[in-house]
Short mmCIF file of C-alpha atoms in Angstrom, two decimals:
data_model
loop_
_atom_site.label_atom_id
_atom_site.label_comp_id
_atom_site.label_asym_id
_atom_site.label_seq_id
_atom_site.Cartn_x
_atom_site.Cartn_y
_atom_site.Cartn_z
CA UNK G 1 110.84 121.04 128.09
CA UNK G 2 111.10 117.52 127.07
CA UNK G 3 108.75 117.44 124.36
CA UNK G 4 110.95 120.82 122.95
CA UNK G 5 113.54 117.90 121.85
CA UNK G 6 111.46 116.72 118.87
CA UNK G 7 111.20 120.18 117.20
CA UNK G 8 114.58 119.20 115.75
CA UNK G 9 112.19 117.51 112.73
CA UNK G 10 110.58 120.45 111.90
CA UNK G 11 113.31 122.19 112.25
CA UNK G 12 115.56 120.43 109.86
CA UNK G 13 113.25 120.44 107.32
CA UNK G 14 112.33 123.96 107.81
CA UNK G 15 115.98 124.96 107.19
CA UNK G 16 115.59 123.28 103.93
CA UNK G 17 112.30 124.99 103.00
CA UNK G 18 114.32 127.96 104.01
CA UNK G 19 117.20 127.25 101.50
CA UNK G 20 114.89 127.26 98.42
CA UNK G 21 113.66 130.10 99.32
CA UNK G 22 116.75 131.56 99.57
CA UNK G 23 117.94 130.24 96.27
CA UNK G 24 121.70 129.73 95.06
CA UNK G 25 123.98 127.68 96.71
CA UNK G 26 121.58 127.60 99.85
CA UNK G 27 119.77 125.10 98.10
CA UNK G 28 122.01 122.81 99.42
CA UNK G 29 121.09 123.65 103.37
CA UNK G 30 118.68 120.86 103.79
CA UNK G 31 121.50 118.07 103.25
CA UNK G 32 124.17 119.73 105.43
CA UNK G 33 122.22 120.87 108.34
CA UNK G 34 122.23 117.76 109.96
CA UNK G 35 125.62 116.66 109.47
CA UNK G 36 126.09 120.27 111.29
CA UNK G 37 124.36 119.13 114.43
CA UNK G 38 125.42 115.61 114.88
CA UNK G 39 129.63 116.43 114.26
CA UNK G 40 128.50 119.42 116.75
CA UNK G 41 126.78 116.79 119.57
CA UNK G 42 128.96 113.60 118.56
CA UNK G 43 130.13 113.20 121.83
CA UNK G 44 126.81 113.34 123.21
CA UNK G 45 125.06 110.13 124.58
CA UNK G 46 121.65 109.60 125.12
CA UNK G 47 121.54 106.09 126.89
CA UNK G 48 120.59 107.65 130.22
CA UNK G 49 117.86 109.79 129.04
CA UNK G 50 114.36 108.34 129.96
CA UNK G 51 111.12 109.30 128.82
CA UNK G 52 109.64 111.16 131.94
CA UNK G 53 106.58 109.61 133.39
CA UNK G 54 103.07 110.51 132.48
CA UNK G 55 101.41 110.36 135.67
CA UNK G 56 101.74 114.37 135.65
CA UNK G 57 98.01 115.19 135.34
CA UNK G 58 97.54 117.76 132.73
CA UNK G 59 101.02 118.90 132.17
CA UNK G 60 101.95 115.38 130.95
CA UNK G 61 98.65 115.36 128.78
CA UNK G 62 100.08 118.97 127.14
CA UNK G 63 103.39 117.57 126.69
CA UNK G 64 102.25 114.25 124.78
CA UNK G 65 100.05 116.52 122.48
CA UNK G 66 102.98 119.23 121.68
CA UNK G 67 105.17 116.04 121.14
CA UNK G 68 102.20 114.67 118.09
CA UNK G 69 101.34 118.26 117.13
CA UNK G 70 104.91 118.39 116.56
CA UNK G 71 105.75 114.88 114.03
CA UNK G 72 102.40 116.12 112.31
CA UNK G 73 104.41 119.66 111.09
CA UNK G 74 106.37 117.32 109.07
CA UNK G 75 103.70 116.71 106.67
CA UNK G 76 103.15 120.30 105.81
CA UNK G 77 106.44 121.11 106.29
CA UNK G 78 107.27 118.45 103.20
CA UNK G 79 104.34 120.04 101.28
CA UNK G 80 106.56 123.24 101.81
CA UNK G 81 109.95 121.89 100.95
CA UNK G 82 108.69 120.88 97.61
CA UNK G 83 106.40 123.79 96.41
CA UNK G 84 109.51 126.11 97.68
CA UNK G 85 111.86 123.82 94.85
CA UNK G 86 109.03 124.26 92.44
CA UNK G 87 108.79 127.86 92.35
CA UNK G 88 112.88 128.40 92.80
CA UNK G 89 112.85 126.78 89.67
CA UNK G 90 110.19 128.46 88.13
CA UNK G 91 111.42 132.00 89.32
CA UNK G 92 115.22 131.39 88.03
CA UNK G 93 116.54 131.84 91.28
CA UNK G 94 117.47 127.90 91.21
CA UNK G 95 118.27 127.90 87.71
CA UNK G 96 119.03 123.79 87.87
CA UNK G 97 119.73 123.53 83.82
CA UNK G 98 120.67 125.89 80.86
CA UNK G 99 123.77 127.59 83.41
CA UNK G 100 127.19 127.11 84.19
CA UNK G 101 126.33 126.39 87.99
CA UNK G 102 123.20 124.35 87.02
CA UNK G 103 124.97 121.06 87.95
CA UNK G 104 125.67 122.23 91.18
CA UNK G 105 122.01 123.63 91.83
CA UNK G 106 120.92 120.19 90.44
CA UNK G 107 122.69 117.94 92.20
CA UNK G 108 122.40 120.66 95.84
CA UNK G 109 118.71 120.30 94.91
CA UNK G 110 118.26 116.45 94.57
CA UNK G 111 120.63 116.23 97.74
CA UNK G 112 118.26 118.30 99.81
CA UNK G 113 114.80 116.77 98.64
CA UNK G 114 116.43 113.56 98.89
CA UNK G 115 117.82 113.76 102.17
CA UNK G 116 114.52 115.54 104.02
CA UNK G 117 112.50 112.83 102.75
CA UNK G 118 114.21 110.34 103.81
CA UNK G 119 115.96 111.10 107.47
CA UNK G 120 113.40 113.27 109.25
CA UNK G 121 110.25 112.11 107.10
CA UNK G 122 110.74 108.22 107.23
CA UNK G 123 110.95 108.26 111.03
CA UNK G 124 107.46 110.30 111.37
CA UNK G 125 105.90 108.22 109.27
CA UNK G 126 106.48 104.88 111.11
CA UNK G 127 105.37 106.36 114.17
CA UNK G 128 102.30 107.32 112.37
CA UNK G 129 101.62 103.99 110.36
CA UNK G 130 102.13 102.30 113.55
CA UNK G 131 98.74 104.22 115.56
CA UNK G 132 95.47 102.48 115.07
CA UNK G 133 93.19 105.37 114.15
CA UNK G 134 93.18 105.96 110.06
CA UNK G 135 93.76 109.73 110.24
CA UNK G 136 97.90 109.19 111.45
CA UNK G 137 97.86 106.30 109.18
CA UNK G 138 96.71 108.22 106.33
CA UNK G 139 99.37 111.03 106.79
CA UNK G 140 102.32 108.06 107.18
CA UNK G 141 101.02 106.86 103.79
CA UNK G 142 101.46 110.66 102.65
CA UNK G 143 104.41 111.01 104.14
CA UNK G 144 105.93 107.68 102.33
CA UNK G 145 104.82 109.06 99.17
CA UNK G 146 108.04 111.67 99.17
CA UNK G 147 110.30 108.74 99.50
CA UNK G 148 108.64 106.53 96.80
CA UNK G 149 106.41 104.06 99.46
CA UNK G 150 103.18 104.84 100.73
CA UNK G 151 102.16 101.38 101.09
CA UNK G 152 105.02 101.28 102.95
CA UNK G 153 103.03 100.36 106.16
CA UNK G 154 101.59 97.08 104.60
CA UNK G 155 104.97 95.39 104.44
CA UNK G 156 106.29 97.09 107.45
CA UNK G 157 103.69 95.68 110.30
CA UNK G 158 102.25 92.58 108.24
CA UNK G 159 105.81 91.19 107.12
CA UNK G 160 108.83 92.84 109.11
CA UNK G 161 107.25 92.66 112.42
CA UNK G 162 106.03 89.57 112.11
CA UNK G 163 109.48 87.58 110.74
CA UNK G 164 112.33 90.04 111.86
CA UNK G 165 115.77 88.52 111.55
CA UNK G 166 114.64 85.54 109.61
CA UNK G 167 114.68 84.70 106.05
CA UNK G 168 110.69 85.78 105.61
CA UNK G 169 111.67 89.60 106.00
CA UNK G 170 113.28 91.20 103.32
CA UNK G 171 113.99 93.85 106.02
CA UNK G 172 116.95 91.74 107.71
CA UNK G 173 119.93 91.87 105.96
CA UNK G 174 122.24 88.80 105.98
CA UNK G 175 125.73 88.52 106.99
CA UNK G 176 128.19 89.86 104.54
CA UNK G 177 125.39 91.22 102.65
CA UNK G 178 126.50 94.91 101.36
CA UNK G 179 124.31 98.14 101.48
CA UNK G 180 124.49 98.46 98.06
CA UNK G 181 122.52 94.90 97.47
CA UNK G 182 120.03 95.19 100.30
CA UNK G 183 118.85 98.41 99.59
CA UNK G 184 116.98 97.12 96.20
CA UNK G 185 116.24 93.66 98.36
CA UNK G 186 114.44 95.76 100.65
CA UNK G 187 112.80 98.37 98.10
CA UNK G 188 111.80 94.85 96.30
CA UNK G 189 110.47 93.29 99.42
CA UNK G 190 108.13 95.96 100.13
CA UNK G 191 106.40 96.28 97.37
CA UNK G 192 105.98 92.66 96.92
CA UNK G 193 104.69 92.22 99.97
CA UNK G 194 102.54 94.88 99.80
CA UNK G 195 101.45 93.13 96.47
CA UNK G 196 100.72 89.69 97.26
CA UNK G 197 99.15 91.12 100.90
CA UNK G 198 96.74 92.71 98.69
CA UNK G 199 96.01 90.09 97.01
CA UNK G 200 95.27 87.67 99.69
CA UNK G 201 92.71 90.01 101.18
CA UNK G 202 91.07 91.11 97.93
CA UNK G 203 90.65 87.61 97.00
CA UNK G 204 89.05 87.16 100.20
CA UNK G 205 86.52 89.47 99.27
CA UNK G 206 85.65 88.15 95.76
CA UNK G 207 87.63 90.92 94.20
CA UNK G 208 90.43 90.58 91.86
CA UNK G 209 94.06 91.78 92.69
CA UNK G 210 93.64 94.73 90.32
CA UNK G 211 91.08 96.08 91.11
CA UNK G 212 90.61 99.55 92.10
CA UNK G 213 90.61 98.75 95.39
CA UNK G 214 94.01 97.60 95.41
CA UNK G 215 96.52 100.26 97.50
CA UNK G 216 98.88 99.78 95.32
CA UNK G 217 97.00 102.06 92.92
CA UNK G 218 97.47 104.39 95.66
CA UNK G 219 100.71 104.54 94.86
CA UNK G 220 100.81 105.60 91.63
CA UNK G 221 98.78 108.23 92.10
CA UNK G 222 100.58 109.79 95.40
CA UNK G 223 103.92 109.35 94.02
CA UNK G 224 102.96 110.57 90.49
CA UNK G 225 100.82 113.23 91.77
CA UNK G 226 103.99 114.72 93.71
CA UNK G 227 106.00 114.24 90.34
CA UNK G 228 103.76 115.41 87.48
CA UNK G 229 102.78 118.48 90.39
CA UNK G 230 106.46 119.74 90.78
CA UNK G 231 106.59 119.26 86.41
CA UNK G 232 103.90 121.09 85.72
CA UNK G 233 105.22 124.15 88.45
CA UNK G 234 108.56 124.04 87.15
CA UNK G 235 109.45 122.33 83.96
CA UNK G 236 110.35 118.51 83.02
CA UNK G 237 113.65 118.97 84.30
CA UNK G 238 112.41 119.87 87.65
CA UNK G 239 110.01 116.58 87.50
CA UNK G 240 113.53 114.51 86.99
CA UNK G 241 115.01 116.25 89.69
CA UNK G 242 111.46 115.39 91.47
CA UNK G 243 112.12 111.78 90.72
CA UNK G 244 115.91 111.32 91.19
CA UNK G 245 115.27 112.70 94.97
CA UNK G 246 112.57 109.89 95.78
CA UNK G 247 115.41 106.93 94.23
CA UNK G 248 117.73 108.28 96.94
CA UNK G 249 115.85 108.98 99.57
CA UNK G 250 114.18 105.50 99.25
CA UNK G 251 117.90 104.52 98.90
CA UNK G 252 118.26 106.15 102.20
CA UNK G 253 115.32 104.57 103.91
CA UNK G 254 116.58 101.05 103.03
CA UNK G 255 119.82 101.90 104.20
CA UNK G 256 118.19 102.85 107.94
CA UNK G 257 116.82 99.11 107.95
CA UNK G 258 120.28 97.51 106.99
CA UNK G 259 121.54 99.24 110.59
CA UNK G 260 118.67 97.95 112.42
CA UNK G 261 118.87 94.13 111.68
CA UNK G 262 122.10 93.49 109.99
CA UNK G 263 123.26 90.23 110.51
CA UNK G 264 120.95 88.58 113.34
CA UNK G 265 119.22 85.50 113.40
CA UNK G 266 115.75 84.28 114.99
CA UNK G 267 113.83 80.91 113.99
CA UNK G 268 110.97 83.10 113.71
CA UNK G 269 108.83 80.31 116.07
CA UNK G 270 109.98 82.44 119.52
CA UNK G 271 108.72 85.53 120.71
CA UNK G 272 110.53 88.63 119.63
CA UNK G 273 113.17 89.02 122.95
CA UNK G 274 115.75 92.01 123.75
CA UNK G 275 118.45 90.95 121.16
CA UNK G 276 116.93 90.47 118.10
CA UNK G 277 117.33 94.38 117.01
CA UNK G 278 120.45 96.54 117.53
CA UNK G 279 120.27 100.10 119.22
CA UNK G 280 121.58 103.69 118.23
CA UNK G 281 121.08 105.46 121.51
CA UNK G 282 122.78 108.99 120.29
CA UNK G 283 121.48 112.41 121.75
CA UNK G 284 120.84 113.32 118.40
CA UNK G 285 119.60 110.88 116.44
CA UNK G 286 116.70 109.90 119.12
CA UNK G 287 114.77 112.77 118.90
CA UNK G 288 115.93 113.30 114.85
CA UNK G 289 114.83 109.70 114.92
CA UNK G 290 111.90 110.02 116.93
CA UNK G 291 112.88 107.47 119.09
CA UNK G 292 112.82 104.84 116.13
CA UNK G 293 116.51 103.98 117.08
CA UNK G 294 114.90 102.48 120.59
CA UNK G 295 114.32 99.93 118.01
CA UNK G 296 114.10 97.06 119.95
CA UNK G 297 111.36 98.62 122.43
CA UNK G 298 109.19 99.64 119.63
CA UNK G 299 109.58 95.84 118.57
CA UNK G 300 108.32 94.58 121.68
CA UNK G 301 105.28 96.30 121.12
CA UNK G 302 104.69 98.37 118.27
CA UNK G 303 101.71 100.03 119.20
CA UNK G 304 103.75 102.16 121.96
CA UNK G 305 103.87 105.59 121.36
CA UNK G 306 107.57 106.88 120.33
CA UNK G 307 107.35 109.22 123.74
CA UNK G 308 106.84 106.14 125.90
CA UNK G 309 109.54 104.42 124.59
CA UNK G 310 112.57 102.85 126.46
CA UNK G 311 115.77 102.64 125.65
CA UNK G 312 117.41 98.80 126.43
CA UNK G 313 121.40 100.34 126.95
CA UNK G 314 122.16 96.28 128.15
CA UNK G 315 120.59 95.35 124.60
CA UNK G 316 122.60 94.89 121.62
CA UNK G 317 124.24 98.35 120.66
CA UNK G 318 126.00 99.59 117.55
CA UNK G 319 127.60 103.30 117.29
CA UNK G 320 126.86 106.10 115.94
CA UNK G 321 124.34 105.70 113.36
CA UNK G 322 125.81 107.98 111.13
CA UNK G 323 129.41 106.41 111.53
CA UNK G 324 127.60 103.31 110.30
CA UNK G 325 126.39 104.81 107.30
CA UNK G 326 129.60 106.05 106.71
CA UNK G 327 131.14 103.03 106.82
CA UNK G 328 128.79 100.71 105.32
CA UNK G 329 129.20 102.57 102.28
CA UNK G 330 132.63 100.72 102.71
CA UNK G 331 131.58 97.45 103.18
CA UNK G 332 135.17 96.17 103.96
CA UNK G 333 135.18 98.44 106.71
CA UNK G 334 131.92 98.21 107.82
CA UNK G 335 132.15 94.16 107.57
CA UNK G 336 135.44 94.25 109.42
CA UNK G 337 135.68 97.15 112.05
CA UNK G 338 131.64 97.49 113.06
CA UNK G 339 129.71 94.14 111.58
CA UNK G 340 132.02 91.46 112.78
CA UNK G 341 132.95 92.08 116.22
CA UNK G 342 129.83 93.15 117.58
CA UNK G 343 127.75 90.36 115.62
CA UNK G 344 130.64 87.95 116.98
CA UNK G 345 129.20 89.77 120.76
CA UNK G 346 125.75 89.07 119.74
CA UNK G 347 126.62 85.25 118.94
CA UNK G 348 128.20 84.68 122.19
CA UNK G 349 126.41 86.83 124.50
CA UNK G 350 122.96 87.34 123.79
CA UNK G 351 122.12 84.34 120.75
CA UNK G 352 120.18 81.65 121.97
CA UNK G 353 121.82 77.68 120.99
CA UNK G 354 119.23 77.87 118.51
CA UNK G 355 120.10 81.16 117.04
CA UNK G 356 123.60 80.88 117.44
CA UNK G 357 123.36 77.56 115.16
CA UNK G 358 121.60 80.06 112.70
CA UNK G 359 124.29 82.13 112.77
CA UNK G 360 126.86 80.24 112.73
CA UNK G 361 125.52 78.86 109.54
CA UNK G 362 125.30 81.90 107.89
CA UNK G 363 128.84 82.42 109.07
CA UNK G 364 129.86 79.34 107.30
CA UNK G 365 127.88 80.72 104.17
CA UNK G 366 129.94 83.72 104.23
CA UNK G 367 133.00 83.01 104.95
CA UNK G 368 133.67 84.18 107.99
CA UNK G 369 135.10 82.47 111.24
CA UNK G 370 133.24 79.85 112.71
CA UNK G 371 133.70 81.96 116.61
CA UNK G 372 130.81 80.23 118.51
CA UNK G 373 130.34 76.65 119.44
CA UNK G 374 127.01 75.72 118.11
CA UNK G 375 127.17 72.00 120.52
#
């Protein structure tokens, strides 16, 4: 029954697939569908639930596979969700230009393809970049392709889990920073890394940086293959649509990583401990989330699988993940009702002298109180 949890991901997506199919206004069911669930579970907390154990014999075996046959759906599932735009478009019954509703198909299109390829799609494909065998690896990088990134795991393991909350990973927002700048500080990051990562090892090996065997030409091709695919199904306009739903949901993926490490501080020379990563332990958004929001677990050792994971309810916490989004598209808000007090928690109750010398300085740099004694 456990492993029934994580059928919310194909789930959600499906119900977008669905809505294209469906045409009209239900074009729009992939971006409110979630929104459904979580105002219908936000009371719900998840802090309690544990993982059960896998000493089970066979039934535990059956459950781990369901849980991976599961996250793989999402691949197909995505295949779906975009050949199901394509031929709405194509059949008139998502007539996205040349109407008087076509802004509101448009903009209900991008919305949906935006949204699925970002919240449901970004979390399967960490858990997949993060296994050591190339096959899940090689879907993540598919996966990453709908959102813009499918070098996505070069950055992601080499850079952010190396240097998380210092100044090395572009990852960790800094205090006071807004959503608005990270997200392209992030998007930036990434492929830079990714970049200059290539680089290094290609060099290595007597190549040169552009050469063919650089991933980065992988991304051209998966990324415009998705584009040019939908444009030549349904029309030009369809291929903008195609192309304004990877900006936002890349938009969206950046914005996940601006929850995860806003504000915190390490000197990047000590091991990785319990407080360097806040937590969203909702009953929702762990499973929706498959278990990425147990973020600080799957930093302690990434190569865990998402089932296994713990969740650390004494280790820093922040609420609702989707309240924070809300709010940090208010930065005053977010900087004065979420950010502040529970970084000024952090500081005082879980930052080591070092750290909290860090962080005091970046106080200092932002203008905000000086409310931990760095002596």
């Amino acid at each position: 029954m456990d492993a029934l949890r994580y059928f919310l991901v194909p789930a959600m997506t499906l119900t977008g697939v669905a809505g294209f199919i469906l045409g009209g206004p239900f074009v729009w069911l992939g971006r409110p569908v979630r929104l459904a669930w979580h105002r219908h579970l936000r009371g719900a907390d998840a802090t309690g639930y544990r993982p059960a154990e896998r000493s089970q014999g066979a039934l535990a075996r059956d459950c781990t596979g369901c849980r991976y046959r599961t996250i793989y759906l999402q691949f197909h599932l995505m295949v779906a969700l975009y050949l199901a735009f394509a031929n709405s478009v194509a059949t008139g019954t998502n007539p996205i230009w040349g109407t008087d509703g076509s802004a509101w198909q448009l903009i209900g299109s991008i919305a949906s393809l935006a949204w699925l390829s970002a919240v449901p799609t970004l979390p399967v494909a960490h858990e997949l970049m993060h296994r050591r065998h190339w096959f899940p690896r090689a879907v993540a990088k598919g996966l990453s392709a709908f959102y813009g990134d499918p070098n996505r795991d070069v950055a992601h393991i080499v850079t952010h889990h190396v240097h998380l909350d210092t100044a090395k990973d572009s990852d960790t927002p800094l205090r006071g920073q807004t959503i608005y700048s990270f997200v392209f500080q992030a998007t930036w990051g990434s492929y830079k890394d990714t970049w200059e990562k290539q680089g290094e090892i290609l060099s290595r090996l007597g190549h040169s940086p552009w050469s063919w065997r650089n991933v980065m030409w992988l991304q051209l091709v998966l990324v415009g293959a998705i584009i040019l695919g939908v444009a030549a199904a349904a029309g030009p306009i369809a291929g903008f649509a195609t192309v304004g739903a990877m900006f936002f949901a890349k938009m969206f993926v950046e914005g996940f990583n601006y929850f995860q490490h806003y504000g915190l501080a390490a000197r990047g020379s000590d091991p990785i401990a319990k407080h360097h990563a806040w937590n969203h332990l909702g009953m929702i958004v762990r499973p929706i989330g498959v278990e990425i929001t147990n973020h600080i677990n799957h930093h302690l050792d990434g190569h865990i699988p998402f089932y296994e994971l713990q969740p650390e309810p004494k280790a820093p916490q922040m609420p609702s993940l989707f309240l924070c989004f809300l709010c940090g598209l208010v930065p005053p808000v977010w900087h004065r009702f979420i950010a502040q007090p529970r970084l000024k928690d952090w500081d005082l109750h879980f930052a080591s002298p070092s750290e909290r010398k860090l962080a005091m300085a970046a106080n200092t740099q932002t203008g905000w109180p000086a409310w931990a004694t760095t002596d």
